[in-house]
PDB file of C-alpha atoms and ligand atoms in Angstrom:
ATOM      1  CA  MET A   1     -10.809   3.353  -3.004  1.00 98.00           C
ATOM      2  CA  LYS A   2      -7.316   4.740  -2.517  1.00 98.00           C
ATOM      3  CA  PHE A   3      -4.547   3.765  -4.935  1.00 98.00           C
ATOM      4  CA  PHE A   4      -1.059   3.366  -3.469  1.00 98.00           C
ATOM      5  CA  ILE A   5       1.960   2.405  -5.543  1.00 98.00           C
ATOM      6  CA  ASP A   6       4.119  -0.374  -4.116  1.00 98.00           C
ATOM      7  CA  THR A   7       7.646   0.652  -5.056  1.00 98.00           C
ATOM      8  CA  ALA A   8      10.659   2.669  -4.004  1.00 98.00           C
ATOM      9  CA  ASN A   9      11.415   3.627  -7.627  1.00 98.00           C
ATOM     10  CA  LEU A  10      11.188   7.422  -7.853  1.00 98.00           C
ATOM     11  CA  ASP A  11      10.523   7.482 -11.629  1.00 98.00           C
ATOM     12  CA  GLN A  12       7.585   5.109 -11.272  1.00 98.00           C
ATOM     13  CA  ILE A  13       6.212   7.037  -8.299  1.00 98.00           C
ATOM     14  CA  LYS A  14       6.457  10.246 -10.360  1.00 98.00           C
ATOM     15  CA  GLU A  15       4.748   8.602 -13.340  1.00 98.00           C
ATOM     16  CA  ALA A  16       1.851   7.377 -11.170  1.00 97.00           C
ATOM     17  CA  GLU A  17       1.588  10.778  -9.496  1.00 97.00           C
ATOM     18  CA  ASP A  18       1.498  12.501 -12.904  1.00 97.00           C
ATOM     19  CA  LEU A  19      -1.381  10.220 -13.913  1.00 97.00           C
ATOM     20  CA  GLY A  20      -3.366  11.989 -11.205  1.00 97.00           C
ATOM     21  CA  VAL A  21      -4.753   8.916  -9.461  1.00 97.00           C
ATOM     22  CA  LEU A  22      -2.152   8.272  -6.801  1.00 98.00           C
ATOM     23  CA  ASP A  23      -3.066   8.499  -3.107  1.00 98.00           C
ATOM     24  CA  GLY A  24       0.133   7.239  -1.526  1.00 98.00           C
ATOM     25  CA  VAL A  25       3.152   4.931  -1.568  1.00 98.00           C
ATOM     26  CA  THR A  26       4.116   1.725   0.207  1.00 98.00           C
ATOM     27  CA  THR A  27       7.658   0.450   0.452  1.00 96.00           C
ATOM     28  CA  ASN A  28       9.359  -2.411   2.201  1.00 96.00           C
ATOM     29  CA  PRO A  29      13.002  -3.378   2.816  1.00 96.00           C
ATOM     30  CA  SER A  30      13.034  -5.601  -0.295  1.00 97.00           C
ATOM     31  CA  LEU A  31      11.769  -2.772  -2.515  1.00 97.00           C
ATOM     32  CA  MET A  32      14.400  -0.400  -1.089  1.00 97.00           C
ATOM     33  CA  ALA A  33      17.146  -2.963  -1.732  1.00 97.00           C
ATOM     34  CA  LYS A  34      15.849  -3.472  -5.276  1.00 97.00           C
ATOM     35  CA  GLU A  35      16.525   0.217  -5.973  1.00 97.00           C
ATOM     36  CA  GLY A  36      20.004  -0.087  -4.447  1.00 97.00           C
ATOM     37  CA  ILE A  37      19.099   2.118  -1.473  1.00 97.00           C
ATOM     38  CA  THR A  38      21.186   0.886   1.444  1.00 95.00           C
ATOM     39  CA  GLY A  39      22.438   2.374   4.720  1.00 95.00           C
ATOM     40  CA  GLU A  40      20.284   4.144   7.275  1.00 94.00           C
ATOM     41  CA  GLU A  41      21.008   7.683   6.099  1.00 95.00           C
ATOM     42  CA  ASN A  42      20.345   6.892   2.423  1.00 96.00           C
ATOM     43  CA  ILE A  43      17.127   5.100   3.308  1.00 97.00           C
ATOM     44  CA  LEU A  44      15.854   8.045   5.394  1.00 97.00           C
ATOM     45  CA  ASN A  45      16.785  10.472   2.598  1.00 97.00           C
ATOM     46  CA  HIS A  46      14.963   8.296   0.085  1.00 98.00           C
ATOM     47  CA  TYR A  47      11.778   8.481   2.148  1.00 98.00           C
ATOM     48  CA  LYS A  48      12.109  12.268   2.154  1.00 97.00           C
ATOM     49  CA  LYS A  49      12.406  12.264  -1.656  1.00 98.00           C
ATOM     50  CA  ILE A  50       9.285  10.100  -1.968  1.00 98.00           C
ATOM     51  CA  CYS A  51       7.366  12.496   0.284  1.00 98.00           C
ATOM     52  CA  GLU A  52       8.370  15.388  -1.994  1.00 97.00           C
ATOM     53  CA  ILE A  53       6.816  13.632  -5.018  1.00 97.00           C
ATOM     54  CA  VAL A  54       3.462  12.605  -3.522  1.00 97.00           C
ATOM     55  CA  GLU A  55       0.972  14.323  -1.240  1.00 94.00           C
ATOM     56  CA  GLY A  56      -0.471  11.235   0.445  1.00 97.00           C
ATOM     57  CA  ASP A  57       0.657   8.656   2.977  1.00 98.00           C
ATOM     58  CA  VAL A  58       4.064   7.001   2.581  1.00 98.00           C
ATOM     59  CA  SER A  59       4.592   3.728   4.450  1.00 98.00           C
ATOM     60  CA  ALA A  60       8.117   3.319   5.822  1.00 98.00           C
ATOM     61  CA  GLU A  61       8.961  -0.017   7.408  1.00 98.00           C
ATOM     62  CA  VAL A  62      10.956  -0.584  10.599  1.00 98.00           C
ATOM     63  CA  ILE A  63      13.730  -3.178  10.536  1.00 97.00           C
ATOM     64  CA  ALA A  64      13.800  -3.851  14.286  1.00 98.00           C
ATOM     65  CA  THR A  65      11.775  -6.787  15.572  1.00 98.00           C
ATOM     66  CA  ASP A  66      11.791  -5.871  19.279  1.00 98.00           C
ATOM     67  CA  TYR A  67       9.417  -3.336  20.855  1.00 98.00           C
ATOM     68  CA  GLU A  68      12.055  -0.783  21.921  1.00 98.00           C
ATOM     69  CA  GLY A  69      13.784  -0.953  18.547  1.00 98.00           C
ATOM     70  CA  MET A  70      10.526  -0.556  16.639  1.00 98.00           C
ATOM     71  CA  VAL A  71       9.512   2.438  18.754  1.00 98.00           C
ATOM     72  CA  LYS A  72      12.933   4.079  18.242  1.00 98.00           C
ATOM     73  CA  GLN A  73      13.001   3.481  14.486  1.00 98.00           C
ATOM     74  CA  GLY A  74       9.334   4.356  14.056  1.00 98.00           C
ATOM     75  CA  GLU A  75       9.818   7.668  15.828  1.00 98.00           C
ATOM     76  CA  GLU A  76      12.797   8.480  13.596  1.00 98.00           C
ATOM     77  CA  LEU A  77      10.759   7.650  10.515  1.00 98.00           C
ATOM     78  CA  ALA A  78       7.678   9.595  11.662  1.00 98.00           C
ATOM     79  CA  ALA A  79       9.851  12.650  12.380  1.00 98.00           C
ATOM     80  CA  LEU A  80      10.902  12.801   8.707  1.00 97.00           C
ATOM     81  CA  ASN A  81       7.571  14.047   7.422  1.00 97.00           C
ATOM     82  CA  PRO A  82       3.910  14.052   8.585  1.00 97.00           C
ATOM     83  CA  GLN A  83       3.119  11.892   5.521  1.00 98.00           C
ATOM     84  CA  ILE A  84       5.104   8.976   6.940  1.00 98.00           C
ATOM     85  CA  VAL A  85       3.116   5.957   8.122  1.00 98.00           C
ATOM     86  CA  VAL A  86       5.128   3.641  10.384  1.00 98.00           C
ATOM     87  CA  LYS A  87       4.992   0.144   8.930  1.00 98.00           C
ATOM     88  CA  LEU A  88       5.216  -2.625  11.520  1.00 98.00           C
ATOM     89  CA  PRO A  89       5.256  -6.410  11.111  1.00 98.00           C
ATOM     90  CA  LEU A  90       2.365  -8.406  12.591  1.00 98.00           C
ATOM     91  CA  ILE A  91       4.329  -9.962  15.423  1.00 98.00           C
ATOM     92  CA  GLU A  92       3.776  -9.604  19.165  1.00 98.00           C
ATOM     93  CA  ASP A  93       6.089  -6.615  19.602  1.00 98.00           C
ATOM     94  CA  GLY A  94       4.736  -5.106  16.379  1.00 98.00           C
ATOM     95  CA  ILE A  95       1.231  -5.069  17.847  1.00 98.00           C
ATOM     96  CA  LYS A  96       2.530  -3.473  21.054  1.00 98.00           C
ATOM     97  CA  ALA A  97       4.404  -0.866  19.005  1.00 98.00           C
ATOM     98  CA  CYS A  98       1.253  -0.252  16.947  1.00 98.00           C
ATOM     99  CA  LYS A  99      -0.671   0.550  20.135  1.00 98.00           C
ATOM    100  CA  TYR A 100       2.157   2.860  21.232  1.00 98.00           C
ATOM    101  CA  PHE A 101       2.050   4.837  17.968  1.00 98.00           C
ATOM    102  CA  THR A 102      -1.765   4.857  17.922  1.00 98.00           C
ATOM    103  CA  ASP A 103      -1.774   6.438  21.396  1.00 98.00           C
ATOM    104  CA  LYS A 104       0.711   9.050  20.155  1.00 98.00           C
ATOM    105  CA  GLY A 105      -1.435   9.886  17.111  1.00 97.00           C
ATOM    106  CA  ILE A 106       1.152   8.516  14.653  1.00 98.00           C
ATOM    107  CA  LYS A 107      -0.218   6.602  11.658  1.00 98.00           C
ATOM    108  CA  THR A 108       0.625   2.900  11.326  1.00 98.00           C
ATOM    109  CA  ASN A 109       0.472   0.179   8.706  1.00 98.00           C
ATOM    110  CA  VAL A 110       0.539  -3.353  10.126  1.00 98.00           C
ATOM    111  CA  THR A 111       2.089  -5.554   7.483  1.00 98.00           C
ATOM    112  CA  LEU A 112       2.634  -9.234   6.643  1.00 98.00           C
ATOM    113  CA  VAL A 113      -0.972 -10.088   7.483  1.00 98.00           C
ATOM    114  CA  PHE A 114      -2.202 -13.469   6.267  1.00 98.00           C
ATOM    115  CA  SER A 115      -5.229 -14.244   8.462  1.00 98.00           C
ATOM    116  CA  VAL A 116      -8.425 -12.649   9.756  1.00 98.00           C
ATOM    117  CA  GLY A 117      -7.258 -13.168  13.335  1.00 98.00           C
ATOM    118  CA  GLN A 118      -4.116 -11.168  12.641  1.00 98.00           C
ATOM    119  CA  ALA A 119      -6.194  -8.412  11.044  1.00 98.00           C
ATOM    120  CA  LEU A 120      -8.463  -8.362  14.098  1.00 98.00           C
ATOM    121  CA  LEU A 121      -5.447  -7.847  16.377  1.00 98.00           C
ATOM    122  CA  ALA A 122      -4.158  -5.002  14.189  1.00 98.00           C
ATOM    123  CA  ALA A 123      -7.554  -3.278  14.391  1.00 98.00           C
ATOM    124  CA  LYS A 124      -7.690  -3.752  18.168  1.00 98.00           C
ATOM    125  CA  ALA A 125      -4.261  -2.080  18.389  1.00 98.00           C
ATOM    126  CA  GLY A 126      -5.698   0.866  16.448  1.00 98.00           C
ATOM    127  CA  ALA A 127      -3.741   0.419  13.217  1.00 98.00           C
ATOM    128  CA  THR A 128      -4.456   3.051  10.579  1.00 98.00           C
ATOM    129  CA  TYR A 129      -3.953   0.438   7.852  1.00 98.00           C
ATOM    130  CA  VAL A 130      -3.794  -3.346   7.824  1.00 98.00           C
ATOM    131  CA  SER A 131      -1.957  -5.000   4.933  1.00 98.00           C
ATOM    132  CA  PRO A 132      -3.200  -8.460   3.940  1.00 98.00           C
ATOM    133  CA  PHE A 133      -0.810  -9.871   1.299  1.00 98.00           C
ATOM    134  CA  LEU A 134      -3.240 -11.369  -1.190  1.00 97.00           C
ATOM    135  CA  GLY A 135      -0.731 -12.156  -3.963  1.00 98.00           C
ATOM    136  CA  ARG A 136       1.490 -14.182  -1.667  1.00 98.00           C
ATOM    137  CA  LEU A 137      -1.543 -16.243  -0.589  1.00 98.00           C
ATOM    138  CA  ASP A 138      -2.441 -16.814  -4.240  1.00 97.00           C
ATOM    139  CA  ASP A 139       1.173 -17.938  -4.749  1.00 97.00           C
ATOM    140  CA  ILE A 140       0.586 -20.856  -2.383  1.00 98.00           C
ATOM    141  CA  SER A 141      -2.791 -21.841  -3.868  1.00 97.00           C
ATOM    142  CA  THR A 142      -4.822 -20.077  -1.178  1.00 97.00           C
ATOM    143  CA  ASP A 143      -7.509 -17.566  -2.153  1.00 97.00           C
ATOM    144  CA  GLY A 144      -6.073 -14.173  -1.194  1.00 98.00           C
ATOM    145  CA  MET A 145      -9.257 -12.389  -2.196  1.00 98.00           C
ATOM    146  CA  ASN A 146     -11.208 -14.468   0.311  1.00 98.00           C
ATOM    147  CA  LEU A 147      -9.062 -12.961   3.075  1.00 98.00           C
ATOM    148  CA  ILE A 148      -9.954  -9.432   1.952  1.00 98.00           C
ATOM    149  CA  GLU A 149     -13.660 -10.357   2.015  1.00 98.00           C
ATOM    150  CA  GLU A 150     -13.451 -11.896   5.496  1.00 98.00           C
ATOM    151  CA  ILE A 151     -11.561  -8.953   6.977  1.00 98.00           C
ATOM    152  CA  ARG A 152     -14.157  -6.581   5.447  1.00 98.00           C
ATOM    153  CA  THR A 153     -16.950  -8.552   7.148  1.00 98.00           C
ATOM    154  CA  VAL A 154     -15.242  -8.580  10.546  1.00 98.00           C
ATOM    155  CA  TYR A 155     -14.305  -4.900  10.449  1.00 98.00           C
ATOM    156  CA  ASP A 156     -17.840  -3.935   9.393  1.00 98.00           C
ATOM    157  CA  ASN A 157     -19.356  -6.100  12.157  1.00 98.00           C
ATOM    158  CA  TYR A 158     -17.686  -3.901  14.751  1.00 98.00           C
ATOM    159  CA  GLY A 159     -17.164  -0.617  12.938  1.00 98.00           C
ATOM    160  CA  PHE A 160     -13.366  -0.791  13.142  1.00 98.00           C
ATOM    161  CA  LYS A 161     -11.810   2.298  11.574  1.00 98.00           C
ATOM    162  CA  THR A 162      -8.645   0.457  10.443  1.00 98.00           C
ATOM    163  CA  GLN A 163      -8.435   0.690   6.655  1.00 98.00           C
ATOM    164  CA  ILE A 164      -7.949  -2.506   4.666  1.00 98.00           C
ATOM    165  CA  LEU A 165      -4.890  -1.970   2.467  1.00 98.00           C
ATOM    166  CA  ALA A 166      -4.872  -4.857   0.007  1.00 98.00           C
ATOM    167  CA  ALA A 167      -1.176  -5.559  -0.527  1.00 98.00           C
ATOM    168  CA  SER A 168       0.864  -7.858  -2.705  1.00 98.00           C
ATOM    169  CA  VAL A 169      -1.460  -6.880  -5.538  1.00 98.00           C
ATOM    170  CA  ARG A 170       0.016  -8.145  -8.791  1.00 97.00           C
ATOM    171  CA  ASN A 171      -2.471  -7.441 -11.596  1.00 97.00           C
ATOM    172  CA  THR A 172      -5.506  -5.492 -12.747  1.00 98.00           C
ATOM    173  CA  MET A 173      -8.037  -8.128 -11.690  1.00 97.00           C
ATOM    174  CA  HIS A 174      -6.659  -8.047  -8.166  1.00 98.00           C
ATOM    175  CA  ILE A 175      -7.440  -4.311  -8.146  1.00 98.00           C
ATOM    176  CA  VAL A 176     -10.919  -4.731  -9.629  1.00 98.00           C
ATOM    177  CA  ASN A 177     -11.845  -7.566  -7.265  1.00 98.00           C
ATOM    178  CA  CYS A 178     -10.547  -5.638  -4.247  1.00 98.00           C
ATOM    179  CA  ALA A 179     -12.750  -2.729  -5.299  1.00 98.00           C
ATOM    180  CA  LYS A 180     -15.783  -5.042  -5.573  1.00 98.00           C
ATOM    181  CA  LEU A 181     -15.145  -6.350  -2.061  1.00 98.00           C
ATOM    182  CA  GLY A 182     -14.828  -2.891  -0.553  1.00 98.00           C
ATOM    183  CA  SER A 183     -11.118  -2.824   0.205  1.00 98.00           C
ATOM    184  CA  ASP A 184     -10.323   0.730   1.344  1.00 98.00           C
ATOM    185  CA  VAL A 185      -6.943   0.847  -0.369  1.00 98.00           C
ATOM    186  CA  MET A 186      -4.888  -1.233  -2.733  1.00 98.00           C
ATOM    187  CA  THR A 187      -1.142  -1.082  -3.242  1.00 98.00           C
ATOM    188  CA  GLY A 188       0.348  -2.485  -6.397  1.00 98.00           C
ATOM    189  CA  PRO A 189       2.934  -1.987  -9.113  1.00 98.00           C
ATOM    190  CA  LEU A 190       2.641   0.712 -11.777  1.00 98.00           C
ATOM    191  CA  SER A 191       2.014  -2.005 -14.392  1.00 98.00           C
ATOM    192  CA  ALA A 192      -1.187  -3.100 -12.605  1.00 98.00           C
ATOM    193  CA  ILE A 193      -2.424   0.476 -12.225  1.00 98.00           C
ATOM    194  CA  LYS A 194      -1.746   1.299 -15.884  1.00 98.00           C
ATOM    195  CA  GLY A 195      -3.230  -2.034 -16.908  1.00 98.00           C
ATOM    196  CA  LEU A 196      -6.619  -0.644 -15.888  1.00 98.00           C
ATOM    197  CA  LEU A 197      -6.427   1.696 -18.888  1.00 97.00           C
ATOM    198  CA  LYS A 198      -6.484  -1.101 -21.408  1.00 97.00           C
ATOM    199  CA  HIS A 199      -9.484  -2.145 -23.477  1.00 97.00           C
ATOM    200  CA  PRO A 200      -9.333  -3.053 -27.193  1.00 98.00           C
ATOM    201  CA  LEU A 201     -12.755  -1.470 -27.842  1.00 98.00           C
ATOM    202  CA  THR A 202     -11.431   1.848 -26.526  1.00 98.00           C
ATOM    203  CA  ASP A 203      -8.551   1.699 -29.020  1.00 98.00           C
ATOM    204  CA  ILE A 204     -10.826   0.608 -31.897  1.00 98.00           C
ATOM    205  CA  GLY A 205     -13.439   3.227 -31.011  1.00 98.00           C
ATOM    206  CA  LEU A 206     -10.898   6.040 -30.802  1.00 98.00           C
ATOM    207  CA  ALA A 207      -9.302   5.050 -34.124  1.00 98.00           C
ATOM    208  CA  LYS A 208     -12.780   5.158 -35.755  1.00 98.00           C
ATOM    209  CA  PHE A 209     -13.644   8.545 -34.249  1.00 98.00           C
ATOM    210  CA  LEU A 210     -10.370  10.002 -35.502  1.00 98.00           C
ATOM    211  CA  ALA A 211     -10.779   8.438 -38.968  1.00 97.00           C
ATOM    212  CA  ASP A 212     -14.339   9.777 -39.282  1.00 97.00           C
ATOM    213  CA  TYR A 213     -13.200  13.217 -38.130  1.00 97.00           C
ATOM    214  CA  ALA A 214     -10.392  13.157 -40.709  1.00 97.00           C
ATOM    215  CA  LYS A 215     -12.853  12.188 -43.489  1.00 95.00           C
ATOM    216  CA  GLY A 216     -15.282  14.942 -42.517  1.00 93.00           C
ATOM    217  CA  ASN A 217     -12.547  17.559 -42.307  1.00 94.00           C
ATOM    218  CA  ALA A 218     -10.491  16.523 -45.351  1.00 85.00           C
TER     219      ALA A 218
HETATM  220  C1  LIG B   1       3.078  -4.371   1.019  1.00 65.65           C
HETATM  221  O1  LIG B   1       3.081  -3.292   1.552  1.00 65.65           O
HETATM  222  C2  LIG B   1       4.233  -4.987   0.390  1.00 65.65           C
HETATM  223  O2  LIG B   1       5.190  -3.997   0.124  1.00 65.65           O
HETATM  224  C3  LIG B   1       3.943  -5.637  -0.932  1.00 65.65           C
HETATM  225  O3  LIG B   1       2.644  -5.381  -1.375  1.00 65.65           O
HETATM  226  C4  LIG B   1       4.415  -7.030  -1.075  1.00 65.65           C
HETATM  227  O4  LIG B   1       4.146  -7.452  -2.388  1.00 65.65           O
HETATM  228  P1  LIG B   1       4.839  -8.743  -3.037  1.00 65.65           P
HETATM  229  O5  LIG B   1       4.205  -9.940  -2.438  1.00 65.65           O
HETATM  230  O6  LIG B   1       4.529  -8.622  -4.500  1.00 65.65           O
HETATM  231  O7  LIG B   1       6.299  -8.648  -2.721  1.00 65.65           O
END
């Protein structure tokens, strides 16, 4: 299972990279705005900085919602670095643009996916990644994890190569449950990734080992 971090914060990306478990980064326009990155040139430069920190795939989202605009922006983004994955919304023109980039051998991440049917379309268009937003489904009292499970079943039925990128992951149990269901990738905040470290018995056990060592070597 690949671990992506879902942020545009360079310090957090660096911290996750230093942990040695990071496989890539996802961003979106909201995450860019949160870091105060505005204006086309600054945004493109920020993507370049992210690519310098990590070795894996970096999803960069188009703002255009029409086919021509998405193709133009996606090509600009893809030209920045071979690590860039063009992130496209699951709308009609987004699916067409996905097929365009697939045919050109450029990686894509089809985002804002909330149903199995949408995920099926993304796979048919050859998406590299499909991003079901499980946290946002949980937010409206709908089982986000169920969507991951159903997409897994459908993709396995037909051997689709599109990787399931569980997105809108908010906590450690989201990560663990995605892993149980066979999600190929998860993207979440640093807090959720680091939350996996925590277990009180680890802390108690380590304290005892160190105390016993200290007694024996006093
Ligand atoms: C996915 O790529 C999105 O950037 C992200 O996971 C959305 O998460 P949120 O629902 O916590 O905003």
